[in-house]
Amino acid sequence: MPNKNDVIRLSRYRNALIRLRALNFVKVFSDNLADATGVSAVQVRKDFSTFDISGNRRGGYEVDEVIKRLNKILDKDSIHNFIEVGAGNLGRALLHYPGFAKSGIKIIACFDIDPAKYKPDAEIPVLPIEELDDFVKKNEIRFGIISTPDLAAQQVLVRMISAGIKGILNFAPIYLRGPQDCVINNINLESEIENIVYFVNFAEENK
Amino acid sequence: MPNKNDVIRLSRYRNALIRLRALNFVKVFSDNLADATGVSAVQVRKDFSTFDISGNRRGGYEVDEVIKRLNKILDKDSIHNFIEVGAGNLGRALLHYPGFAKSGIKIIACFDIDPAKYKPDAEIPVLPIEELDDFVKKNEIRFGIISTPDLAAQQVLVRMISAGIKGILNFAPIYLRGPQDCVINNINLESEIENIVYFVNFAEENK
C-alpha cells in the first residue's frame, strides 16, 4: 500500500506538469520533473513505475498522457463533496478558498455550535451542528474538514465518523486519530511554524 | 542534524503535555505520551534522549520540566515577528488566526500588490509590496508567510529572501525551494485533500 508521501509526490508531479503544459511542453523527462519538484529523477522514475505511468525513458513521458493518468489515480475527474465543521476565521476562509474549487473540491455545507454563526440561506449554508448527521447521510458525504478550536475537535471527529465520514482534514491544533477505516490528515499550523523557527535558529547557531 | 519530522514530534509532545498538565498530571511515562500522540513509546524515549530531555524511565518524566525543556528547544519563550505576503481570503484569515498569538507568533505586517487591499492604519497594516524590503530590514524580521496565488509565489519568495527572510511558511499551491540558508515549509491544501481522497478510495476499492 502506498504511503502518504508517495501520494503527495504524485500531486506535486501533477502540479508541475500542468505548469509545464501551460509552457507548451509536450514531452518531459524525469530530470525535468525532478528539477520542477525537488524530487530526484530516480524517485520520479520509480514512482511512475510503481503507479503504472508508462513512458519511454529515452523518449520522455507524454505530458498529456501522464496528466490524464495522474488525474485518474488522484480521482481528479470527479467532484468531491465536503462538509466543514467550525465557521471561525480559518473555517470561513476555507469555505471561500479558490484553490479547492479548482481541484474539484466542493464544500457544500458548514456546521457550527454557535447560533450567531448560522447562515442557512448562504450559498454555502452554515447550519447547527445537530443537523450534521442527517445531512451527511442524506447527501452521502464521505469527506470532512475540521476547523474548530482544539477542545471541540475530538467530539466533532466522533460525530463525523458516526455519520459516515471516511476522510478528514483536521486544522484544529490537536493531533487526531480515528478508527482504521478513516483517513485523517492533520495540519497543525503552529507546529509548522515551530518547525521553521527551530531550523532557522539551528542554522544561525551552527554557522 | 535533526530532520523536519523529528521536530514535528517535539511539537506534538509539547501539545500533549500541556493538555496533560491541564488534567493535573505531574509525571508522565513514555507510554502516556505515546498514547496521546500516536508515536511509539520507543520513539518517544529515543527522541527525549536525542534532545537531551532527561527523566527516569521507571519514575517517569516531570511534566513541568519536559515542557520547560521543549519550550527552550522550540524557542517558545520568545515572541517571533512574522510578515505575510498576500491579503486574500486565506491571508486575511491567517492574520487573525488565534492559534498563532497563543504560540508566540506575531504577524506584524502584511503586504499585497493590490491597492484595494492596502490598510496602512489597521492593527496589522496591509502595505504595498514595494515597502517589504525596507520594512523587513528595519524591523529585522526573519520569518515570513506566503499566502498569494501560485503565479506570484516565486517572485515573492525572491523578494523575501533578498530582504533577509530566513524562514518561510508557504501556502501558495506551488512547491517552493530556496537557497540552502533559507528554510521553507510548503503547505499545499489541495495535495492534502487529494491525499485523503486517494486513501479513502483505496480503502473502498480494497475492502
Short mmCIF file of C-alpha atoms in Angstrom, two decimals:
data_model
loop_
_atom_site.label_atom_id
_atom_site.label_comp_id
_atom_site.label_asym_id
_atom_site.label_seq_id
_atom_site.Cartn_x
_atom_site.Cartn_y
_atom_site.Cartn_z
CA MET A 1 0.00 0.00 0.00
CA PRO A 2 1.42 3.41 -0.94
CA ASN A 3 2.08 5.81 1.91
CA LYS A 4 1.17 9.44 2.32
CA ASN A 5 4.43 10.76 0.91
CA ASP A 6 4.13 8.67 -2.25
CA VAL A 7 0.79 10.25 -3.00
CA ILE A 8 1.99 13.74 -2.07
CA ARG A 9 4.70 13.33 -4.72
CA LEU A 10 2.08 12.40 -7.31
CA SER A 11 0.22 15.64 -6.52
CA ARG A 12 3.47 17.50 -6.90
CA TYR A 13 4.21 15.94 -10.31
CA ARG A 14 0.71 16.77 -11.45
CA ASN A 15 1.02 20.43 -10.42
CA ALA A 16 4.37 20.70 -12.17
CA LEU A 17 3.07 19.03 -15.33
CA ILE A 18 0.11 21.38 -15.54
CA ARG A 19 2.51 24.29 -15.35
CA LEU A 20 4.81 22.75 -17.96
CA ARG A 21 1.87 22.11 -20.27
CA ALA A 22 0.99 25.80 -19.98
CA LEU A 23 4.52 26.44 -21.28
CA ASN A 24 3.70 24.22 -24.28
CA PHE A 25 5.74 21.22 -23.16
CA VAL A 26 4.57 18.11 -25.00
CA LYS A 27 7.10 15.71 -23.51
CA VAL A 28 9.01 15.75 -20.25
CA PHE A 29 11.91 13.74 -18.93
CA SER A 30 12.25 12.53 -15.38
CA ASP A 31 15.04 15.11 -14.99
CA ASN A 32 12.63 17.93 -15.87
CA LEU A 33 10.15 16.75 -13.29
CA ALA A 34 12.94 16.30 -10.77
CA ASP A 35 14.01 19.92 -11.29
CA ALA A 36 10.46 21.22 -11.07
CA THR A 37 9.53 19.33 -7.90
CA GLY A 38 12.70 18.86 -5.86
CA VAL A 39 12.38 15.07 -6.07
CA SER A 40 15.28 13.04 -7.51
CA ALA A 41 14.98 11.79 -11.09
CA VAL A 42 15.43 8.23 -9.84
CA GLN A 43 12.48 8.67 -7.49
CA VAL A 44 10.34 10.11 -10.31
CA ARG A 45 11.03 7.06 -12.46
CA LYS A 46 10.42 4.73 -9.54
CA ASP A 47 7.09 6.39 -8.72
CA PHE A 48 5.98 6.29 -12.36
CA SER A 49 6.77 2.63 -12.49
CA THR A 50 5.00 1.89 -9.16
CA PHE A 51 1.88 3.71 -10.29
CA ASP A 52 1.97 2.27 -13.78
CA ILE A 53 2.64 5.52 -15.56
CA SER A 54 4.24 4.44 -18.75
CA GLY A 55 6.74 6.29 -20.85
CA ASN A 56 9.88 5.70 -22.67
CA ARG A 57 12.89 6.68 -20.60
CA ARG A 58 14.78 7.85 -23.63
CA GLY A 59 11.87 9.47 -25.38
CA GLY A 60 10.42 11.07 -22.29
CA TYR A 61 6.88 10.98 -21.00
CA GLU A 62 3.91 12.48 -22.87
CA VAL A 63 2.70 15.38 -20.72
CA ASP A 64 -0.97 14.93 -21.61
CA GLU A 65 -0.87 11.20 -21.05
CA VAL A 66 0.78 11.49 -17.66
CA ILE A 67 -1.64 14.19 -16.51
CA LYS A 68 -4.55 12.01 -17.61
CA ARG A 69 -3.15 9.06 -15.72
CA LEU A 70 -2.47 11.15 -12.60
CA ASN A 71 -5.98 12.60 -12.76
CA LYS A 72 -7.30 9.08 -12.73
CA ILE A 73 -5.09 7.95 -9.85
CA LEU A 74 -5.88 11.03 -7.79
CA ASP A 75 -9.54 10.91 -8.80
CA LYS A 76 -9.45 14.46 -10.16
CA ASP A 77 -12.15 13.86 -12.76
CA SER A 78 -14.95 13.70 -10.21
CA ILE A 79 -16.21 16.44 -7.92
CA HIS A 80 -15.84 15.60 -4.24
CA ASN A 81 -18.33 16.99 -1.79
CA PHE A 82 -17.06 18.01 1.62
CA ILE A 83 -18.65 19.29 4.77
CA GLU A 84 -16.80 21.50 7.22
CA VAL A 85 -17.23 21.97 10.96
CA GLY A 86 -16.19 25.26 12.53
CA ALA A 87 -17.13 28.61 11.00
CA GLY A 88 -14.47 30.73 12.71
CA ASN A 89 -11.86 32.82 10.90
CA LEU A 90 -9.99 29.92 9.37
CA GLY A 91 -13.15 27.93 8.65
CA ARG A 92 -14.72 30.84 6.80
CA ALA A 93 -11.58 31.42 4.76
CA LEU A 94 -11.51 27.77 3.72
CA LEU A 95 -15.14 27.98 2.57
CA HIS A 96 -14.04 30.55 0.03
CA TYR A 97 -10.59 29.22 -0.80
CA PRO A 98 -10.42 29.29 -4.61
CA GLY A 99 -7.84 26.50 -4.70
CA PHE A 100 -10.45 23.96 -3.64
CA ALA A 101 -12.92 24.68 -6.41
CA LYS A 102 -10.10 24.47 -8.94
CA SER A 103 -9.26 20.96 -7.77
CA GLY A 104 -12.80 19.58 -7.86
CA ILE A 105 -13.41 20.02 -4.15
CA LYS A 106 -16.74 21.45 -3.14
CA ILE A 107 -17.59 22.31 0.44
CA ILE A 108 -21.36 22.07 0.38
CA ALA A 109 -22.18 22.94 3.98
CA CYS A 110 -20.55 24.14 7.17
CA PHE A 111 -21.68 23.34 10.71
CA ASP A 112 -21.13 25.25 13.92
CA ILE A 113 -22.23 25.18 17.52
CA ASP A 114 -22.74 28.95 17.76
CA PRO A 115 -26.19 30.21 16.66
CA ALA A 116 -24.64 33.61 15.85
CA LYS A 117 -22.76 31.91 13.01
CA TYR A 118 -25.72 30.11 11.40
CA LYS A 119 -26.44 31.19 7.83
CA PRO A 120 -28.91 28.66 6.47
CA ASP A 121 -29.53 30.70 3.31
CA ALA A 122 -25.95 31.42 2.30
CA GLU A 123 -24.52 29.89 -0.86
CA ILE A 124 -22.61 27.52 1.40
CA PRO A 125 -25.00 27.29 4.34
CA VAL A 126 -23.76 27.38 7.93
CA LEU A 127 -26.03 25.04 9.90
CA PRO A 128 -26.41 23.89 13.51
CA ILE A 129 -24.09 21.02 14.37
CA GLU A 130 -27.12 18.91 15.34
CA GLU A 131 -28.04 18.70 11.66
CA LEU A 132 -24.71 17.19 10.62
CA ASP A 133 -25.68 13.56 10.96
CA ASP A 134 -28.80 13.77 8.79
CA PHE A 135 -27.11 15.99 6.23
CA VAL A 136 -24.13 13.69 5.78
CA LYS A 137 -26.29 10.60 5.46
CA LYS A 138 -28.80 12.20 3.12
CA ASN A 139 -26.12 13.61 0.83
CA GLU A 140 -23.79 10.61 1.14
CA ILE A 141 -20.83 12.79 2.09
CA ARG A 142 -17.56 10.96 2.67
CA PHE A 143 -15.21 13.86 3.36
CA GLY A 144 -14.96 16.49 6.07
CA ILE A 145 -12.82 19.38 7.27
CA ILE A 146 -12.41 20.22 10.96
CA SER A 147 -11.61 23.87 11.64
CA THR A 148 -12.75 24.17 15.25
CA PRO A 149 -10.70 25.11 18.31
CA ASP A 150 -8.73 22.24 19.83
CA LEU A 151 -11.14 21.45 22.64
CA ALA A 152 -14.07 20.79 20.30
CA ALA A 153 -12.14 18.74 17.74
CA GLN A 154 -12.27 15.29 19.33
CA GLN A 155 -16.02 15.48 19.78
CA VAL A 156 -16.51 16.70 16.21
CA LEU A 157 -14.39 13.81 14.98
CA VAL A 158 -16.60 11.27 16.77
CA ARG A 159 -19.71 12.91 15.34
CA MET A 160 -18.32 12.93 11.80
CA ILE A 161 -17.25 9.31 11.93
CA SER A 162 -20.55 8.11 13.32
CA ALA A 163 -22.32 9.96 10.50
CA GLY A 164 -20.24 8.05 7.95
CA ILE A 165 -17.37 10.41 7.05
CA LYS A 166 -14.32 8.46 5.86
CA GLY A 167 -11.70 11.12 5.18
CA ILE A 168 -10.90 14.17 7.30
CA LEU A 169 -8.60 17.15 7.02
CA ASN A 170 -8.01 18.46 10.54
CA PHE A 171 -6.88 22.04 11.17
CA ALA A 172 -7.58 22.04 14.90
CA PRO A 173 -4.26 22.25 16.76
CA ILE A 174 -4.57 18.78 18.25
CA TYR A 175 -3.42 15.50 16.78
CA LEU A 176 -6.50 13.44 15.91
CA ARG A 177 -6.58 9.74 15.27
CA GLY A 178 -9.58 7.78 14.10
CA PRO A 179 -10.54 4.17 13.54
CA GLN A 180 -8.71 2.10 10.94
CA ASP A 181 -11.22 2.76 8.19
CA CYS A 182 -11.00 6.55 8.47
CA VAL A 183 -8.20 8.65 6.93
CA ILE A 184 -7.19 11.74 8.90
CA ASN A 185 -4.62 14.27 7.76
CA ASN A 186 -3.59 16.66 10.50
CA ILE A 187 -2.38 20.12 9.54
CA ASN A 188 -1.03 21.90 12.56
CA LEU A 189 -0.07 25.45 11.62
CA GLU A 190 1.60 26.09 14.96
CA SER A 191 3.85 23.04 14.62
CA GLU A 192 4.76 24.11 11.11
CA ILE A 193 5.82 27.48 12.43
CA GLU A 194 7.68 25.97 15.39
CA ASN A 195 9.48 23.89 12.83
CA ILE A 196 10.61 26.86 10.80
CA VAL A 197 11.72 28.75 13.89
CA TYR A 198 13.69 25.71 15.07
CA PHE A 199 15.59 25.27 11.83
CA VAL A 200 16.31 28.97 11.35
CA ASN A 201 17.70 29.11 14.89
CA PHE A 202 19.62 25.90 14.28
CA ALA A 203 21.23 27.33 11.14
CA GLU A 204 22.19 30.52 12.95
CA GLU A 205 23.70 28.70 15.89
CA ASN A 206 25.69 26.37 13.66
CA LYS A 207 27.06 28.93 11.21
CA MET B 1 21.12 17.41 12.22
CA PRO B 2 17.51 16.65 13.17
CA ASN B 3 15.01 16.49 10.35
CA LYS B 4 11.59 18.04 10.00
CA ASN B 5 9.71 15.04 11.37
CA ASP B 6 11.85 14.92 14.50
CA VAL B 7 10.91 18.48 15.32
CA ILE B 8 7.24 17.93 14.42
CA ARG B 9 7.19 15.15 17.02
CA LEU B 10 8.59 17.54 19.64
CA SER B 11 5.73 19.95 18.90
CA ARG B 12 3.32 17.09 19.28
CA TYR B 13 4.76 16.03 22.64
CA ARG B 14 4.58 19.59 23.85
CA ASN B 15 0.93 19.95 22.86
CA ALA B 16 0.07 16.69 24.57
CA LEU B 17 1.98 17.63 27.72
CA ILE B 18 0.20 20.96 28.00
CA ARG B 19 -3.11 19.11 27.82
CA LEU B 20 -1.97 16.54 30.39
CA ARG B 21 -0.80 19.30 32.72
CA ALA B 22 -4.28 20.81 32.48
CA LEU B 23 -5.53 17.44 33.76
CA ASN B 24 -3.17 17.80 36.74
CA PHE B 25 -0.60 15.28 35.56
CA VAL B 26 2.70 15.84 37.36
CA LYS B 27 4.59 12.93 35.83
CA VAL B 28 4.17 11.12 32.54
CA PHE B 29 5.62 7.92 31.16
CA SER B 30 6.71 7.43 27.59
CA ASP B 31 3.67 5.16 27.19
CA ASN B 32 1.35 8.02 28.14
CA LEU B 33 2.94 10.28 25.57
CA ALA B 34 2.83 7.51 23.01
CA ASP B 35 -0.91 7.09 23.56
CA ALA B 36 -1.53 10.82 23.40
CA THR B 37 0.46 11.43 20.23
CA GLY B 38 0.32 8.27 18.16
CA VAL B 39 4.11 7.90 18.30
CA SER B 40 5.60 4.67 19.68
CA ALA B 41 6.92 4.69 23.25
CA VAL B 42 10.33 3.61 21.96
CA GLN B 43 10.41 6.63 19.65
CA VAL B 44 9.40 8.95 22.50
CA ARG B 45 12.31 7.69 24.62
CA LYS B 46 14.67 7.90 21.68
CA ASP B 47 13.63 11.50 20.92
CA PHE B 48 13.96 12.51 24.56
CA SER B 49 17.44 11.08 24.64
CA THR B 50 18.43 12.73 21.33
CA PHE B 51 17.21 16.13 22.51
CA ASP B 52 18.63 15.71 25.98
CA ILE B 53 15.34 15.61 27.81
CA SER B 54 16.17 13.78 30.96
CA GLY B 55 13.92 11.63 33.07
CA ASN B 56 13.95 8.39 34.82
CA ARG B 57 12.40 5.66 32.72
CA ARG B 58 10.92 3.94 35.73
CA GLY B 59 9.89 7.07 37.56
CA GLY B 60 8.54 8.85 34.51
CA TYR B 61 9.25 12.36 33.26
CA GLU B 62 8.32 15.50 35.18
CA VAL B 63 5.68 17.26 33.08
CA ASP B 64 6.80 20.78 34.00
CA GLU B 65 10.45 20.00 33.40
CA VAL B 66 9.83 18.49 29.98
CA ILE B 67 7.60 21.38 28.90
CA LYS B 68 10.29 23.83 30.01
CA ARG B 69 12.91 21.95 28.06
CA LEU B 70 10.71 21.70 24.96
CA ASN B 71 9.91 25.41 25.19
CA LYS B 72 13.60 26.07 25.14
CA ILE B 73 14.30 23.74 22.21
CA LEU B 74 11.38 25.10 20.19
CA ASP B 75 12.17 28.66 21.25
CA LYS B 76 8.68 29.21 22.65
CA ASP B 77 9.78 31.70 25.27
CA SER B 78 10.42 34.47 22.76
CA ILE B 79 7.95 36.23 20.50
CA HIS B 80 8.66 35.76 16.82
CA ASN B 81 7.73 38.50 14.41
CA PHE B 82 6.46 37.47 11.01
CA ILE B 83 5.45 39.31 7.89
CA GLU B 84 2.93 37.92 5.45
CA VAL B 85 2.52 38.49 1.72
CA GLY B 86 -0.93 38.08 0.19
CA ALA B 87 -4.05 39.59 1.77
CA GLY B 88 -6.63 37.38 0.05
CA ASN B 89 -9.13 35.15 1.87
CA LEU B 90 -6.61 32.79 3.32
CA GLY B 91 -4.08 35.52 4.07
CA ARG B 92 -6.63 37.57 5.98
CA ALA B 93 -7.75 34.55 7.98
CA LEU B 94 -4.17 33.82 8.96
CA LEU B 95 -3.69 37.41 10.15
CA HIS B 96 -6.40 36.78 12.71
CA TYR B 97 -5.71 33.13 13.48
CA PRO B 98 -5.78 32.92 17.30
CA GLY B 99 -3.52 29.87 17.35
CA PHE B 100 -0.55 31.99 16.27
CA ALA B 101 -0.79 34.52 19.09
CA LYS B 102 -1.07 31.67 21.60
CA SER B 103 2.21 30.24 20.36
CA GLY B 104 4.22 33.44 20.45
CA ILE B 105 3.87 34.17 16.76
CA LYS B 106 3.07 37.72 15.80
CA ILE B 107 2.35 38.75 12.23
CA ILE B 108 3.27 42.42 12.34
CA ALA B 109 2.52 43.43 8.75
CA CYS B 110 1.02 42.09 5.58
CA PHE B 111 1.98 43.11 2.04
CA ASP B 112 -0.04 42.95 -1.15
CA ILE B 113 0.19 44.08 -4.74
CA ASP B 114 -3.44 45.25 -4.93
CA PRO B 115 -4.04 48.87 -3.78
CA ALA B 116 -7.66 47.93 -2.94
CA LYS B 117 -6.29 45.75 -0.15
CA TYR B 118 -3.96 48.30 1.47
CA LYS B 119 -4.87 49.18 5.06
CA PRO B 120 -1.91 51.13 6.42
CA ASP B 121 -3.77 52.07 9.61
CA ALA B 122 -5.11 48.65 10.58
CA GLU B 123 -3.83 46.94 13.72
CA ILE B 124 -1.87 44.65 11.41
CA PRO B 125 -1.25 47.01 8.48
CA VAL B 126 -1.59 45.85 4.89
CA LEU B 127 1.10 47.67 2.91
CA PRO B 128 2.27 47.91 -0.71
CA ILE B 129 4.65 45.11 -1.62
CA GLU B 130 7.27 47.74 -2.58
CA GLU B 131 7.69 48.55 1.11
CA LEU B 132 8.57 44.98 2.08
CA ASP B 133 12.30 45.28 1.72
CA ASP B 134 12.69 48.35 3.93
CA PHE B 135 10.23 47.05 6.49
CA VAL B 136 11.96 43.70 6.87
CA LYS B 137 15.39 45.28 7.20
CA LYS B 138 14.28 48.00 9.59
CA ASN B 139 12.45 45.57 11.86
CA GLU B 140 14.96 42.75 11.48
CA ILE B 141 12.27 40.24 10.52
CA ARG B 142 13.47 36.70 9.88
CA PHE B 143 10.18 34.91 9.20
CA GLY B 144 7.54 35.19 6.52
CA ILE B 145 4.29 33.62 5.34
CA ILE B 146 3.36 33.42 1.66
CA SER B 147 -0.38 33.31 1.01
CA THR B 148 -0.50 34.54 -2.58
CA PRO B 149 -1.84 32.73 -5.65
CA ASP B 150 0.62 30.29 -7.21
CA LEU B 151 1.79 32.55 -10.01
CA ALA B 152 3.02 35.27 -7.66
CA ALA B 153 4.70 32.98 -5.15
CA GLN B 154 8.10 32.51 -6.78
CA GLN B 155 8.59 36.24 -7.19
CA VAL B 156 7.52 36.90 -3.61
CA LEU B 157 9.99 34.27 -2.44
CA VAL B 158 12.87 36.02 -4.22
CA ARG B 159 11.84 39.35 -2.74
CA MET B 160 11.59 37.93 0.78
CA ILE B 161 14.95 36.22 0.60
CA SER B 162 16.72 39.26 -0.76
CA ALA B 163 15.25 41.31 2.10
CA GLY B 164 16.78 38.88 4.61
CA ILE B 165 13.95 36.48 5.49
CA LYS B 166 15.32 33.11 6.62
CA GLY B 167 12.24 31.00 7.30
CA ILE B 168 9.07 30.81 5.21
CA LEU B 169 5.74 29.07 5.51
CA ASN B 170 4.29 28.79 2.01
CA PHE B 171 0.57 28.33 1.42
CA ALA B 172 0.65 29.07 -2.31
CA PRO B 173 -0.18 25.87 -4.20
CA ILE B 174 3.27 25.57 -5.73
CA TYR B 175 6.30 23.82 -4.32
CA LEU B 176 8.91 26.47 -3.46
CA ARG B 177 12.56 25.86 -2.87
CA GLY B 178 15.05 28.45 -1.67
CA PRO B 179 18.77 28.72 -1.17
CA GLN B 180 20.48 26.50 1.40
CA ASP B 181 20.33 29.05 4.19
CA CYS B 182 16.56 29.53 3.94
CA VAL B 183 14.02 27.15 5.48
CA ILE B 184 10.78 26.74 3.53
CA ASN B 185 7.83 24.65 4.69
CA ASN B 186 5.26 24.11 1.97
CA ILE B 187 1.65 23.53 2.96
CA ASN B 188 -0.40 22.56 -0.05
CA LEU B 189 -4.04 22.27 0.93
CA GLU B 190 -5.01 20.78 -2.42
CA SER B 191 -2.42 18.00 -2.15
CA GLU B 192 -3.60 17.27 1.36
CA ILE B 193 -7.13 16.85 0.08
CA GLU B 194 -6.01 14.79 -2.92
CA ASN B 195 -4.27 12.59 -0.41
CA ILE B 196 -7.37 12.00 1.64
CA VAL B 197 -9.46 11.29 -1.45
CA TYR B 198 -6.85 8.83 -2.67
CA PHE B 199 -6.72 6.83 0.54
CA VAL B 200 -10.47 6.78 1.07
CA ASN B 201 -10.91 5.49 -2.50
CA PHE B 202 -8.10 3.00 -1.95
CA ALA B 203 -9.75 1.63 1.19
CA GLU B 204 -13.09 1.29 -0.57
CA GLU B 205 -11.61 -0.47 -3.57
CA ASN B 206 -9.66 -2.89 -1.39
CA LYS B 207 -12.40 -3.78 1.06
#
